[in-house]
Coordinates of C-alpha atoms in Angstrom, one line a residue:
M16 CA -40.2 -10.8 -35.6
Q17 CA -39.9 -12.0 -38.7
N18 CA -36.8 -13.5 -38.8
H19 CA -37.6 -15.1 -35.6
R20 CA -41.1 -16.3 -36.9
K21 CA -38.4 -18.3 -39.5
I22 CA -37.1 -19.2 -37.4
V23 CA -39.1 -21.0 -35.4
Q24 CA -41.1 -22.6 -38.0
N25 CA -37.7 -24.2 -39.0
I26 CA -37.4 -25.3 -35.2
A27 CA -41.3 -26.1 -35.7
A28 CA -40.5 -28.3 -39.3
S29 CA -37.9 -30.1 -37.7
V30 CA -39.7 -31.5 -34.7
Q31 CA -42.1 -32.8 -36.8
H32 CA -39.5 -34.3 -39.0
Y33 CA -39.1 -36.8 -35.5
F34 CA -42.8 -36.9 -34.8
K35 CA -43.6 -38.5 -37.7
G36 CA -40.9 -40.8 -38.0
R37 CA -41.2 -42.0 -34.0
E38 CA -38.4 -40.5 -33.5
P39 CA -36.9 -39.0 -30.0
F40 CA -34.8 -36.4 -30.2
R41 CA -33.0 -33.2 -27.9
I42 CA -32.7 -30.4 -27.4
Y43 CA -29.2 -27.6 -28.1
H44 CA -29.3 -24.7 -26.7
G45 CA -25.5 -24.0 -26.8
S46 CA -24.6 -23.2 -23.6
T47 CA -25.5 -24.8 -20.2
N48 CA -25.2 -24.2 -16.5
S49 CA -26.3 -27.7 -16.3
T50 CA -23.0 -30.1 -14.4
R51 CA -25.2 -32.9 -16.1
Q52 CA -23.1 -34.7 -19.4
T53 CA -25.1 -34.3 -22.0
R54 CA -25.8 -36.3 -25.0
R55 CA -25.9 -35.8 -29.2
E56 CA -28.8 -37.4 -30.9
N57 CA -31.6 -35.9 -32.6
M58 CA -30.8 -32.1 -31.6
V59 CA -33.1 -29.8 -32.5
D60 CA -31.1 -27.0 -33.0
I61 CA -31.9 -23.4 -31.2
S62 CA -29.4 -21.7 -30.4
S63 CA -29.6 -18.4 -33.4
L64 CA -33.0 -17.6 -30.9
S65 CA -31.1 -15.1 -28.5
R66 CA -32.4 -11.8 -28.9
V67 CA -34.4 -9.3 -27.3
L68 CA -37.1 -8.3 -29.7
K69 CA -39.1 -5.9 -27.4
V70 CA -38.7 -3.6 -24.3
D71 CA -41.8 -1.8 -24.1
T72 CA -41.9 0.6 -21.2
N73 CA -46.3 1.7 -21.2
T74 CA -46.1 -2.1 -20.7
R75 CA -42.8 -2.6 -19.1
T76 CA -42.5 -5.8 -20.3
A77 CA -39.8 -7.5 -22.5
L78 CA -40.1 -10.0 -25.1
V79 CA -37.0 -12.1 -24.9
E80 CA -35.9 -15.3 -27.2
P81 CA -34.5 -18.0 -24.7
N82 CA -30.5 -18.3 -24.9
V83 CA -30.7 -14.3 -23.8
P84 CA -28.4 -14.5 -21.5
M85 CA -28.9 -12.2 -17.8
D86 CA -26.3 -10.1 -18.7
R87 CA -27.3 -9.1 -22.2
L88 CA -31.0 -9.1 -20.7
V89 CA -30.4 -6.0 -18.4
E90 CA -28.2 -4.7 -20.4
C91 CA -30.8 -4.1 -22.9
T92 CA -34.0 -3.2 -20.1
L93 CA -31.5 -0.7 -18.7
K94 CA -31.5 1.5 -21.7
H95 CA -34.6 1.5 -20.7
G96 CA -34.7 2.1 -17.0
L97 CA -36.7 -1.2 -16.2
I98 CA -34.5 -4.4 -15.0
P99 CA -36.2 -8.1 -14.6
P100 CA -37.7 -8.5 -10.5
V101 CA -35.7 -12.3 -10.3
V102 CA -31.5 -11.6 -12.2
M103 CA -29.9 -15.5 -12.4
E104 CA -27.1 -14.1 -10.5
F105 CA -24.4 -15.9 -13.1
P106 CA -24.2 -13.9 -16.5
G107 CA -24.3 -16.6 -18.7
I108 CA -27.5 -18.3 -17.2
T109 CA -30.2 -17.3 -20.0
A110 CA -34.2 -16.6 -19.4
G111 CA -35.3 -20.0 -21.4
G112 CA -32.9 -21.9 -18.7
G113 CA -34.1 -19.9 -15.5
F114 CA -38.4 -20.8 -16.9
A115 CA -37.4 -24.6 -17.7
G116 CA -35.3 -24.8 -15.3
T117 CA -35.0 -23.9 -11.4
G118 CA -34.5 -20.1 -11.4
G119 CA -34.1 -18.4 -7.7
E120 CA -32.6 -16.2 -6.8
S121 CA -32.1 -13.1 -3.4
S122 CA -35.2 -11.2 -4.7
S123 CA -37.1 -14.4 -5.4
F124 CA -38.5 -14.2 -1.6
K125 CA -40.5 -11.5 -2.3
Y126 CA -40.9 -11.9 -6.6
G127 CA -41.0 -16.0 -6.9
Y128 CA -39.2 -18.0 -9.5
F129 CA -37.7 -17.0 -12.7
N130 CA -40.8 -18.3 -14.2
E131 CA -43.4 -16.3 -11.8
I132 CA -41.6 -13.3 -13.9
V133 CA -42.9 -14.8 -17.1
N134 CA -46.4 -13.6 -18.4
S135 CA -46.1 -15.9 -21.6
V136 CA -43.9 -17.9 -23.7
E137 CA -44.5 -19.1 -27.0
I138 CA -44.3 -23.3 -27.4
V139 CA -43.6 -25.3 -29.8
L140 CA -45.0 -29.0 -29.5
G141 CA -43.9 -32.8 -29.6
N142 CA -45.6 -32.6 -32.8
G143 CA -44.0 -29.8 -34.2
D144 CA -47.1 -27.4 -33.9
I145 CA -46.8 -23.9 -32.1
I146 CA -48.8 -22.2 -29.6
T147 CA -48.8 -19.7 -27.2
A148 CA -49.3 -20.4 -22.9
S149 CA -50.1 -18.1 -20.6
D150 CA -52.1 -17.6 -17.3
T151 CA -55.0 -17.4 -19.4
K152 CA -54.4 -19.5 -22.3
N153 CA -53.2 -23.2 -22.3
S154 CA -52.7 -22.4 -18.0
D155 CA -52.0 -26.1 -17.1
L156 CA -49.6 -25.9 -20.0
F157 CA -48.2 -22.7 -18.9
Y158 CA -47.7 -24.1 -15.3
G159 CA -46.7 -27.6 -16.0
A160 CA -44.0 -26.1 -18.7
S161 CA -42.1 -24.3 -16.3
G162 CA -40.1 -26.6 -14.1
A163 CA -39.7 -29.5 -17.1
V164 CA -37.2 -28.7 -18.2
G165 CA -37.9 -28.9 -21.8
S166 CA -39.9 -32.3 -22.0
L167 CA -43.2 -30.7 -21.9
G168 CA -42.1 -29.0 -25.5
I169 CA -39.4 -26.6 -26.6
T170 CA -39.8 -22.5 -25.8
T171 CA -38.9 -19.7 -27.9
L172 CA -40.5 -16.8 -27.1
L173 CA -40.8 -14.8 -23.4
E174 CA -42.5 -12.1 -21.7
I175 CA -41.0 -11.1 -19.2
Q176 CA -42.0 -8.6 -16.4
L177 CA -39.9 -5.4 -15.6
I178 CA -40.5 -3.5 -12.8
Q179 CA -38.2 0.0 -12.5
A180 CA -34.4 0.0 -11.9
R181 CA -32.8 1.8 -9.5
N182 CA -29.2 2.9 -9.5
Y183 CA -28.0 1.9 -6.1
V184 CA -28.3 -1.3 -4.4
K185 CA -27.9 -0.6 -0.6
V186 CA -27.1 -3.4 1.2
T187 CA -26.8 -4.8 5.5
Y188 CA -24.2 -7.2 6.4
Y189 CA -25.7 -9.0 10.2
P190 CA -23.2 -11.1 11.3
T191 CA -24.5 -14.9 12.8
R192 CA -22.3 -16.7 14.8
S193 CA -24.9 -20.0 14.7
I194 CA -26.6 -22.0 12.2
H195 CA -29.6 -21.2 14.1
D196 CA -28.8 -17.9 14.3
A197 CA -28.6 -16.9 10.5
I198 CA -31.7 -19.2 9.8
A199 CA -34.2 -17.3 12.6
K200 CA -32.3 -13.3 11.1
I201 CA -33.0 -14.3 7.5
R202 CA -37.5 -15.4 8.8
I203 CA -37.2 -11.7 10.1
E204 CA -35.5 -10.3 7.7
I205 CA -38.6 -11.7 5.1
Q206 CA -41.5 -10.1 6.2
N207 CA -39.4 -6.5 5.9
P208 CA -42.2 -5.3 3.1
E209 CA -39.1 -2.5 2.3
L210 CA -36.4 -4.3 1.8
D211 CA -35.8 -6.3 -2.0
Y212 CA -32.9 -8.4 -1.8
V213 CA -32.7 -11.1 0.4
D214 CA -30.0 -14.4 0.4
G215 CA -27.0 -15.6 3.6
I216 CA -23.4 -16.8 3.7
L217 CA -22.4 -19.1 6.5
F218 CA -18.5 -19.0 6.7
S219 CA -18.3 -22.4 9.7
K220 CA -21.1 -22.7 12.8
E221 CA -19.8 -19.5 13.9
H222 CA -19.3 -17.3 11.5
G223 CA -22.5 -16.7 9.6
V224 CA -23.2 -12.9 7.2
I225 CA -27.4 -13.1 6.6
I226 CA -27.3 -10.5 3.3
S227 CA -30.7 -7.5 2.6
G228 CA -30.8 -5.4 0.6
C229 CA -33.1 -2.1 -1.3
L230 CA -33.0 -1.0 -4.3
I231 CA -32.2 3.0 -4.6
D232 CA -31.2 6.0 -6.3
D233 CA -29.4 8.5 -4.0
I234 CA -26.4 7.3 -1.5
P235 CA -24.8 9.7 0.8
N236 CA -22.2 11.8 -0.1
S237 CA -19.7 10.4 2.5
A238 CA -20.4 6.5 1.4
E239 CA -18.5 5.0 -1.1
V240 CA -19.1 2.9 -4.1
Q241 CA -18.4 -0.8 -3.4
R242 CA -17.9 -3.0 -7.1
F243 CA -17.5 -6.6 -8.1
S244 CA -16.9 -7.1 -11.3
D245 CA -13.4 -5.9 -12.0
A246 CA -10.3 -8.3 -11.4
D247 CA -8.7 -5.3 -9.0
D248 CA -12.3 -5.6 -6.5
P249 CA -12.3 -8.2 -4.1
W250 CA -14.4 -10.9 -4.9
Y251 CA -17.9 -10.6 -3.7
Y252 CA -18.0 -13.6 -0.4
L253 CA -14.5 -12.7 0.4
H254 CA -15.0 -9.5 0.8
I255 CA -17.8 -10.2 3.1
M256 CA -16.4 -12.9 5.2
E257 CA -12.8 -9.9 6.0
K258 CA -15.9 -7.5 6.6
T259 CA -18.0 -9.4 8.8
K260 CA -15.5 -11.6 11.0
T261 CA -14.9 -9.7 14.4
L262 CA -18.0 -7.8 13.8
G263 CA -20.4 -8.6 17.1
T264 CA -23.7 -9.7 16.6
L265 CA -25.7 -6.5 17.4
Q266 CA -23.2 -4.4 15.0
S267 CA -23.6 -4.3 11.8
I268 CA -22.1 -2.8 8.4
T269 CA -24.2 -1.1 5.5
E270 CA -22.2 -1.1 2.1
Y271 CA -23.5 0.8 -1.7
I272 CA -23.1 -1.3 -4.6
P273 CA -24.5 0.0 -8.4
L274 CA -27.4 -2.4 -9.3
S275 CA -25.9 -4.6 -12.1
E276 CA -22.8 -5.1 -10.3
Y277 CA -24.8 -6.2 -7.6
L278 CA -27.3 -8.4 -9.6
F279 CA -23.8 -10.1 -11.1
R280 CA -21.8 -10.2 -7.8
Y281 CA -21.3 -13.5 -7.1
D282 CA -20.2 -13.7 -11.5
R283 CA -16.5 -13.3 -10.5
G284 CA -15.0 -17.1 -8.3
G285 CA -19.0 -18.2 -9.5
F286 CA -19.6 -18.0 -5.5
W287 CA -16.2 -19.5 -4.4
V288 CA -16.1 -22.7 -6.5
G289 CA -13.6 -20.3 -8.5
A290 CA -11.3 -21.5 -5.2
S291 CA -11.6 -25.2 -6.4
A292 CA -9.5 -24.2 -9.8
F293 CA -6.6 -23.4 -7.7
E294 CA -7.4 -26.1 -4.5
Y295 CA -7.4 -28.2 -7.7
F296 CA -4.1 -27.0 -9.5
K297 CA -2.3 -27.1 -6.2
F298 CA -2.3 -23.2 -6.9
P299 CA -1.5 -20.7 -5.0
F300 CA -4.7 -18.3 -3.5
N301 CA -4.4 -14.8 -2.9
Q302 CA -5.5 -11.6 -4.5
F303 CA -2.6 -11.5 -6.6
T304 CA -3.1 -14.5 -8.1
R305 CA -6.9 -13.6 -8.4
W306 CA -5.8 -10.4 -10.1
F307 CA -3.6 -12.1 -13.1
L308 CA -6.0 -15.4 -13.8
D309 CA -9.3 -13.0 -14.1
D310 CA -10.3 -13.9 -17.3
F311 CA -10.3 -17.6 -16.6
L312 CA -12.3 -17.1 -12.9
H313 CA -15.8 -15.5 -14.1
T314 CA -18.8 -17.9 -14.6
R315 CA -19.0 -19.2 -18.5
M316 CA -15.4 -19.9 -17.7
L317 CA -15.8 -21.8 -14.9
Y318 CA -18.4 -23.7 -16.4
R319 CA -16.7 -24.4 -19.9
A320 CA -13.9 -25.6 -17.6
L321 CA -15.9 -28.0 -15.6
H322 CA -17.5 -29.7 -18.7
A323 CA -14.7 -30.0 -20.7
S324 CA -12.4 -31.6 -18.0
E325 CA -15.3 -34.1 -16.7
Q326 CA -14.8 -33.0 -13.0
S327 CA -17.6 -32.7 -12.7
R328 CA -18.1 -35.9 -12.3
N329 CA -16.4 -35.5 -9.0
Y330 CA -18.4 -32.3 -8.2
I331 CA -20.7 -31.4 -5.8
V332 CA -22.9 -28.4 -7.6
Q333 CA -26.7 -29.2 -5.7
D334 CA -29.2 -26.5 -4.8
L335 CA -30.8 -28.6 -1.8
A336 CA -34.8 -26.8 -1.0
L337 CA -35.8 -27.4 2.3
P338 CA -38.5 -26.0 4.9
F339 CA -37.0 -23.2 7.6
S340 CA -38.0 -25.8 10.4
T341 CA -35.5 -28.8 9.5
A342 CA -33.0 -26.3 7.6
E343 CA -31.0 -26.4 10.2
N344 CA -31.1 -29.8 10.6
F345 CA -29.8 -30.5 7.5
I346 CA -27.5 -28.6 7.4
N347 CA -25.7 -29.8 10.3
Y348 CA -25.2 -33.2 8.4
T349 CA -24.1 -31.5 5.6
I350 CA -21.0 -30.8 7.2
D351 CA -20.7 -33.7 8.9
S352 CA -20.8 -35.6 5.8
F353 CA -19.0 -33.2 3.7
G354 CA -17.1 -30.7 5.4
I355 CA -17.6 -28.1 2.5
W356 CA -17.7 -24.2 3.2
P357 CA -18.9 -21.9 2.3
L358 CA -22.9 -22.0 2.1
W359 CA -25.1 -20.4 0.1
L360 CA -28.4 -20.0 2.3
C361 CA -31.5 -17.9 -0.4
P362 CA -35.4 -17.9 0.6
L363 CA -37.5 -18.2 -2.0
R364 CA -42.0 -17.8 -1.9
Q365 CA -42.8 -21.2 -3.7
S366 CA -45.1 -22.0 -6.9
R367 CA -48.6 -23.0 -7.5
L368 CA -48.9 -26.8 -6.9
P369 CA -48.8 -29.3 -8.8
T370 CA -45.2 -28.0 -10.1
L371 CA -41.9 -29.5 -10.8
H372 CA -39.7 -27.2 -9.3
P373 CA -38.6 -28.2 -4.9
H374 CA -41.6 -27.8 -2.7
F375 CA -43.9 -28.6 0.1
S376 CA -47.0 -28.2 1.0
E377 CA -47.3 -26.7 4.3
M378 CA -49.2 -23.4 4.0
D379 CA -49.5 -20.5 6.2
D380 CA -53.1 -18.5 6.2
Q381 CA -54.0 -20.2 2.8
T382 CA -50.2 -19.3 2.1
L383 CA -47.5 -21.7 0.8
K384 CA -44.6 -21.6 3.3
P385 CA -41.2 -20.3 2.4
I386 CA -38.5 -22.7 2.0
L387 CA -35.1 -22.0 2.5
N388 CA -32.3 -23.4 -0.1
I389 CA -28.8 -24.6 1.0
G390 CA -26.3 -24.2 -2.2
L391 CA -23.6 -27.1 -1.8
W392 CA -20.2 -27.0 -3.7
G393 CA -17.1 -28.3 -3.2
F394 CA -15.2 -31.5 -3.7
G395 CA -16.9 -34.8 -3.1
P396 CA -15.4 -38.0 -3.5
S397 CA -12.5 -38.6 -5.6
Q398 CA -13.5 -42.1 -5.8
H399 CA -16.6 -42.7 -9.0
H400 CA -17.3 -45.2 -7.0
N401 CA -17.3 -43.3 -3.3
F402 CA -19.1 -40.5 -5.9
I403 CA -21.9 -42.0 -6.3
A404 CA -22.6 -42.9 -3.1
K405 CA -22.7 -40.0 -1.2
N406 CA -24.4 -38.4 -3.1
C407 CA -27.3 -41.2 -3.3
E408 CA -26.8 -40.4 0.5
L409 CA -27.9 -37.0 0.3
E410 CA -31.2 -37.8 -2.3
R411 CA -31.9 -39.7 0.7
K412 CA -31.3 -37.0 3.9
L413 CA -33.5 -34.8 1.5
I414 CA -36.2 -37.0 1.9
E415 CA -36.0 -38.2 5.3
F416 CA -35.8 -33.5 5.8
R417 CA -38.6 -32.6 3.4
G418 CA -36.6 -30.8 1.6
M419 CA -36.3 -31.7 -2.3
K420 CA -33.3 -30.8 -5.2
W421 CA -32.9 -28.7 -8.3
L422 CA -32.8 -30.6 -11.4
Y423 CA -29.9 -29.5 -13.4
A424 CA -27.1 -31.0 -11.0
H425 CA -26.6 -34.7 -10.8
T426 CA -29.6 -36.6 -10.0
Y427 CA -29.7 -40.6 -8.7
Y428 CA -33.1 -41.1 -7.5
K429 CA -34.8 -44.5 -9.3
E430 CA -37.1 -43.8 -11.2
D431 CA -40.7 -44.6 -8.3
E432 CA -38.4 -42.2 -5.8
F433 CA -38.3 -39.5 -7.6
W434 CA -42.3 -39.4 -8.4
K435 CA -42.9 -40.4 -5.1
M436 CA -42.0 -36.3 -4.9
F437 CA -44.2 -35.1 -7.7
D438 CA -46.9 -35.4 -9.3
R439 CA -46.6 -37.6 -12.3
H440 CA -50.8 -37.9 -13.3
W441 CA -51.0 -34.4 -13.9
Y442 CA -47.3 -34.4 -15.5
D443 CA -47.8 -37.8 -18.0
G444 CA -51.1 -36.2 -18.4
L445 CA -50.2 -32.8 -20.3
R446 CA -47.5 -34.6 -22.1
R447 CA -50.4 -36.6 -24.0
K448 CA -53.0 -33.2 -23.9
Y449 CA -49.2 -31.6 -25.7
K450 CA -48.0 -34.3 -27.8
A451 CA -44.9 -34.3 -25.8
E452 CA -44.9 -38.1 -25.5
S453 CA -42.0 -38.3 -28.6
L454 CA -39.9 -36.2 -25.8
P455 CA -37.9 -37.7 -23.5
S456 CA -39.4 -37.1 -19.9
I457 CA -38.1 -35.4 -17.2
W458 CA -37.2 -38.2 -15.1
H459 CA -34.7 -39.1 -18.4
K460 CA -33.4 -35.8 -18.9
V461 CA -32.5 -35.3 -15.2
K462 CA -31.2 -39.4 -14.4
V463 CA -27.5 -40.0 -13.8
D464 CA -27.1 -43.2 -14.8
P465 CA -24.3 -44.5 -12.6
N466 CA -23.5 -47.8 -14.9
V467 CA -23.2 -45.7 -18.3
Q468 CA -21.3 -43.1 -16.8
K469 CA -18.6 -45.8 -15.9
Q470 CA -19.1 -47.4 -18.6
A471 CA -18.1 -44.1 -21.0
I472 CA -14.6 -43.8 -18.8
D473 CA -13.6 -47.5 -19.3
T474 CA -14.4 -47.4 -23.1
S475 CA -13.3 -43.5 -23.8
W476 CA -9.1 -42.8 -23.2
G477 CA -9.8 -39.7 -23.1
S478 CA -12.1 -39.6 -20.7
W479 CA -9.6 -42.2 -19.1
A480 CA -7.0 -39.5 -19.7
L481 CA -9.3 -37.0 -17.6
Q482 CA -9.2 -38.6 -13.9
F483 CA -5.7 -38.4 -13.9
W484 CA -3.9 -34.8 -12.0
P485 CA -3.6 -32.3 -13.3
L486 CA -4.4 -33.5 -17.4
G487 CA -8.8 -33.0 -17.1
G488 CA -8.1 -29.2 -15.5
I489 CA -4.8 -28.7 -18.1
W490 CA -7.6 -29.8 -21.1
G491 CA -10.3 -28.2 -19.1
I492 CA -8.3 -24.5 -19.0
R493 CA -7.6 -25.5 -23.2
K494 CA -10.9 -25.9 -24.4
A495 CA -12.1 -22.6 -22.0
I496 CA -9.5 -20.1 -23.3
E497 CA -10.6 -22.0 -27.1
S498 CA -14.3 -21.0 -26.5
G499 CA -13.3 -17.1 -26.6
E500 CA -16.0 -16.4 -23.9
Y501 CA -13.7 -14.5 -21.2
L502 CA -14.0 -11.6 -23.8
I503 CA -17.8 -11.4 -23.1
A504 CA -16.4 -10.1 -19.6
R505 CA -13.9 -8.0 -20.7
K506 CA -16.7 -6.3 -23.0
S507 CA -19.8 -6.3 -21.1
T508 CA -20.9 -2.5 -20.8
W509 CA -23.0 -3.4 -17.8
K510 CA -20.2 -3.0 -15.8
R511 CA -19.6 0.1 -16.4
K512 CA -22.1 1.8 -15.0
D513 CA -21.7 3.4 -11.7
G514 CA -26.4 2.9 -12.6
F515 CA -27.9 2.8 -15.3
G516 CA -28.1 6.5 -15.9
K517 CA -24.9 7.9 -15.0
S518 CA -21.0 7.2 -16.1
R519 CA -18.2 5.0 -14.1

């Protein structure tokens, strides 16, 4: 802890310097899964906070610095037979990002967003003070900082809950033949107390699959283990699509997946975003080309290339949370307006109100009703002004259907529109109380200014050139290779296990 305290003291000193000079500043984490463009003025660098400091098997908790990615966290906790109850499916998403942003995954119908498994956080306030926030200490800040994207202070340490790990996830695939039936099946599955994981994929209006899973230690002697992490393994979504495309709605398929392989099952291909790279380059998309280019098709490399190529300015990457009652109509709107397939479905338990996470306030027996997240990821209009217009249309439709977007992505709401969705009086009160007014507000951090974007393109030769095919893609590949992040996937130890205690 001594090294940790020294780093945090240095961070606090930097913050104090900016606070005394009344200068705004931003936080540099070292990596991001956001699709927003970043700026580098007045940065406080916290990238060295990237270690798991302690795993306590008695309390079933882990002390984790904010830049610890999910794969390193899982590797550390599995050594003790434990895992976090909520693990973001992309290995490179960090613990701090999951807390300060919105992290909802297939176990979130049961546990809620990632912040719900955090017991306490250490935070450097906007004036440089270092405090701890939890359910019992500075609780208003504890709940407010989750989802606030760092606008209430800098998270420097998290205590995370852990649960008993098992060797495998028993996964069952239920085919559906309509959007209505897919949503109805999810509502049924999340009522089952024996399940640990529930999500779904819509491949088309007529082909959906609802996926439920439970943690187990032993599998039948006749069962085969299914993996997804090696170059010669199938991509998860393609595997499911092929397995279920001819099944009847009364049929199902059960598979047994090693625990860590399940947790990061969407890494190769980045759900299905990796297929867009083949489409962009007009390159054959088949088992051989996926095997041959595997190093480039893990999420870290995909996001690195997406940022460097600046293709994110023309690519829809949105997670959209809606009430179950309006989800079907909203999906039909996205089909007609965007034509993007597949779509990801993920049921979520809501956080307590007020909150900066997606929410709606309908209750069911004194409990907030669950919501359904819809992952919409694919090419948008190629012309920048049309892309902006389409995103703004999407935001208006979300409001119409009582939905909310996750704030990691392009956000075009005007300030007054944004604060109609959140409790500004509560949020501004927290900023005053905890000396955060020198930090950019959440709206300033997440908003996209189309005029600034256009000016950047018009005045930067590099940004202008990256618009033209295939220059942007080639540049993105180059920068991804230079990052060396493909080596992380190669060296990951989690994928060399059947279960946390069995050799492969």
